[in-house]
Amino acid sequence: MAKIPPKPAGSHVRPVPPPVRDPRPADVPDPADLYAALDLGTNSCRMLIAQPKGSQFHVVDSFSKSVQLGAGLEATGQLSRSSMARTVGALKICQKKLRHHSVKRMRLVATEACRRATNAKQFTDLVTRETGLELEIIEPEEEARLAVISCAPLVSVKTEQLLVVDIGGGSTELVWIDLSRVPRVDRPRAIMRLHTGFDPKDSSFPAAKVVDWISVPLGVATLRDQFNDVDDDAARFALMSWFFEENLAEFTPYQDTDQVKEGFQIVGTSGTVTTVAASHLGLKRYDRNKVDGLRMTSDQIDHVIQGYLHLGPDGRRDDPRIGRDRHALIMSGAAILQALLRIWPTDRLTVADRGLREGLLYAQMSTDGVLEEGPY
């Protein structure tokens, strides 16, 4: 082996500089870090990867696929092998995206289907073995809270009473919020501060008061499954709508509909609401920029729903505004939407193309302090 010759006498040896250390504590995130949020519901698996940007965030990558995890759950109480296999396949794609973007900060949550399934633990263990991802099954209150804060940018400064509705695959969350004591300019921010809980911990800010909230174990998939044996399309729709309303009896604002006054805003966040909006606009190709934040009148919504009924099952299947993944679920979602508009008559509904994933991102970024305090 050749020997390394000694350095000449008097030669200058440049010292090796010490490694550059980040002056921030180890648990403080870099504002340039990427965040991920994954929402595994009864029907769909959806993920966003985003970077903080001012008081908002910029989406870097996304994923959405209908996996029908809850197929057959109503009858058996368990997740089927085929449903779990489809879902694991989708989660493997998500895992590759997370690894490609080197995402370190993430929350990966599952909702109603996993809350109800007796074999949910076996499923989450399978996911970890196959993908390395650890799913967190969240409680209904957190699901409702995350849906609410995702809609903060859409809350009008004139809103005094707010109803946020999140129509999912296996459950529907409703949250009624009183903003009347919050200064107008601070109302959207007051909604965002609910990420810490429905009971505000910090009294230094004007607080949004959560009057009541409810998680109804009926979503577009579970409600459809309960009335699958009804052949007549219009009769099935009417039965679903009235049945859903019956499940709101324990919701305080249901008993006191006089709360609907000037300054009432209802925000709907779900595939049902965005599909109805896209149909109203006549979109052959879905465009989030045209749908998110759109305000529809109750007459416009009813016109779209009556059009769906007129089309019938075959017509809805072939309608490009509805889409192949949505046609079998749109009438159960429309039945829920019609029930809500029947209970709380209002001339406007704000359409939100946002939900649990956006709420997860806002909550993570707010907790880490990487979002700027400012207008939404």
Short mmCIF file of C-alpha atoms in Angstrom, two decimals, residues 40-44 67-71 73-74 77-79 83 87 110-121 123 137-138 143 169-171 221-222:
data_model
loop_
_atom_site.label_atom_id
_atom_site.label_comp_id
_atom_site.label_asym_id
_atom_site.label_seq_id
_atom_site.Cartn_x
_atom_site.Cartn_y
_atom_site.Cartn_z
CA LEU A 40 -59.16 8.02 4.26
CA GLY A 41 -62.94 8.03 4.26
CA THR A 42 -65.67 5.52 3.63
CA ASN A 43 -65.54 6.05 -0.12
CA SER A 44 -62.34 7.92 -1.02
CA VAL A 67 -61.47 3.04 -2.94
CA GLN A 68 -64.91 2.21 -1.47
CA LEU A 69 -63.36 1.10 1.80
CA GLY A 70 -66.80 0.92 3.42
CA ALA A 71 -68.40 -1.28 0.74
CA LEU A 73 -69.74 -2.47 5.98
CA GLU A 74 -73.42 -1.71 6.62
CA GLY A 77 -69.80 -4.60 10.30
CA GLN A 78 -66.37 -5.35 8.81
CA LEU A 79 -64.08 -4.04 6.08
CA SER A 83 -61.96 -3.12 -0.02
CA THR A 87 -57.21 0.87 -0.25
CA ALA A 110 -59.15 7.59 8.82
CA THR A 111 -62.76 8.38 9.66
CA GLU A 112 -66.19 6.74 9.88
CA ALA A 113 -65.56 3.42 8.12
CA CYS A 114 -62.63 2.65 10.40
CA ARG A 115 -64.48 3.96 13.44
CA ARG A 116 -67.29 1.48 12.82
CA ALA A 117 -65.47 -1.59 11.49
CA THR A 118 -64.78 -4.34 14.01
CA ASN A 119 -61.61 -5.27 12.11
CA ALA A 120 -60.24 -1.71 11.87
CA LYS A 121 -57.16 -2.61 13.94
CA PHE A 123 -56.65 -3.10 8.69
CA ILE A 137 -58.49 6.92 13.43
CA ILE A 138 -59.90 10.26 14.59
CA GLU A 143 -63.38 15.52 12.07
CA GLY A 169 -69.14 8.85 2.69
CA GLY A 170 -70.01 7.34 6.07
CA SER A 171 -71.08 10.30 8.20
CA ALA A 221 -72.54 5.64 0.94
CA THR A 222 -74.20 4.53 4.18
#
